Amino acid sequence: MAAKRFLDLPGGVKMPTLGLGTGRSTDEKETKAVLNAALEAGYRHIDTGYAYDNEKFIGDTLKEWFASGKLKRQDIFITTKLPMYGVHPDRVEFFMKKSLQNLQLDYVDLYLVHFPVGFKYDENSGRPVSNAENHWIAEPKTDHEGIWRKMEEQVSAGRTKTIGLSNYNIAQIETVLKYATIKPANLQVELHVYLQQRQLVDFCHKCGITVVAFSPLGAPGYNKVLKQTGRKERQLPDILGDPVVNTISKKYLKTPAQVMLRFLIQQGIACIPKSTNEKRLKENIEIFDFALDEGDVKKLLNLEVGEKGRVRDFKFFEGLDEHPDFPFKISDMH
């Protein structure tokens, strides 16, 4: 089964199917070291977001690579995201410009709405508005049309080549498609062998929307993130230790991570695994020299457990799962 190295986006934009997910990090030294190692290893697709607090570190590193002549701007694909406290028509352009300033770029290749629920924002403090319990206060209803119109303006202004969505469900994408004069180019969602979201992926592919999988290895380091932000740690699925995945990995003499990434890429899904380990960074990109046969693909398809496999459920935001625009089914989530 063939696996594409690039997915085609509107306007001739090509997105590498294997990218680097950066995730939230305030550690400048670590972020720059990881990015340098990734660029040396051949990564040309870098995923970030305003809320990750690392855009400035990424911008500094890219500037060095551009100045040295080792890389041209057009050699690299950069995605960033409108933060949840920017999910309001009045704040789209403001945060787009802030991201470009941080990244020290004239444009990004893809700009995504990070989540279909917005939070109130205080322009004076530059922080989301919190209640007495220090929980962020959500906007009552998301103005999907107003936000998408402003996203389209960012393309017209040349600040981003393409626009898309993240963590949206089918009904919410359909709502955006009703208003869109520029169709979403991409949907970024959590996808791995335990959470395959086939209906959502099929819907996107039929609509000509590319799909990117975040946490394609099941976010094994997610408890570290929860701990750093003072939230309760959870029992996470050990997908890398799954016996089916490991049996298949031994057959192909590949790591379990390589098998899981190859599985998604063979289905036309791009992946942005996150790693701070240089050896694993190199391994993760080496997935184009083998192919999983039909029988093994079937075994991996059978690992699907649905919503129970979701790691990043956004429920650390108090009461967010009761919001009318919360995108995930709650009934069968752990």
PDB file of N, CA and C in Angstrom, residues 36 89 122 141 163 235 237 286 308 316:
ATOM      1  N   ASN A  36      16.039  21.860  16.189  1.00  0.00           N
ATOM      2  CA  ASN A  36      17.296  21.713  15.431  1.00  0.00           C
ATOM      3  C   ASN A  36      17.532  20.253  15.043  1.00  0.00           C
ATOM      4  N   PRO A  89     -14.845  36.410  16.499  1.00  0.00           N
ATOM      5  CA  PRO A  89     -14.553  37.175  15.280  1.00  0.00           C
ATOM      6  C   PRO A  89     -13.654  38.394  15.504  1.00  0.00           C
ATOM      7  N   ASP A 122      -9.252  39.073  28.147  1.00  0.00           N
ATOM      8  CA  ASP A 122      -9.059  40.440  28.639  1.00  0.00           C
ATOM      9  C   ASP A 122      -7.862  41.065  27.914  1.00  0.00           C
ATOM     10  N   LYS A 141     -21.702  30.991  23.167  1.00  0.00           N
ATOM     11  CA  LYS A 141     -21.986  30.264  21.918  1.00  0.00           C
ATOM     12  C   LYS A 141     -20.922  30.666  20.919  1.00  0.00           C
ATOM     13  N   ILE A 163      -6.300  27.619   5.418  1.00  0.00           N
ATOM     14  CA  ILE A 163      -6.945  27.660   6.740  1.00  0.00           C
ATOM     15  C   ILE A 163      -7.682  26.355   7.005  1.00  0.00           C
ATOM     16  N   GLN A 235      -4.917   7.695  34.140  1.00  0.00           N
ATOM     17  CA  GLN A 235      -4.403   6.436  33.587  1.00  0.00           C
ATOM     18  C   GLN A 235      -4.553   6.514  32.072  1.00  0.00           C
ATOM     19  N   PRO A 237      -3.904   5.035  28.052  1.00  0.00           N
ATOM     20  CA  PRO A 237      -3.737   3.759  27.343  1.00  0.00           C
ATOM     21  C   PRO A 237      -2.286   3.573  26.892  1.00  0.00           C
ATOM     22  N   GLU A 286      11.417   7.737   9.625  1.00  0.00           N
ATOM     23  CA  GLU A 286      11.861   6.639   8.746  1.00  0.00           C
ATOM     24  C   GLU A 286      10.745   5.613   8.564  1.00  0.00           C
ATOM     25  N   LYS A 308     -13.443   5.846  24.195  1.00  0.00           N
ATOM     26  CA  LYS A 308     -12.700   5.413  25.386  1.00  0.00           C
ATOM     27  C   LYS A 308     -11.187   5.578  25.197  1.00  0.00           C
ATOM     28  N   PHE A 316     -10.129  19.025  31.261  1.00  0.00           N
ATOM     29  CA  PHE A 316      -9.478  19.739  32.367  1.00  0.00           C
ATOM     30  C   PHE A 316      -9.986  21.176  32.448  1.00  0.00           C
TER      31      PHE A 316
END
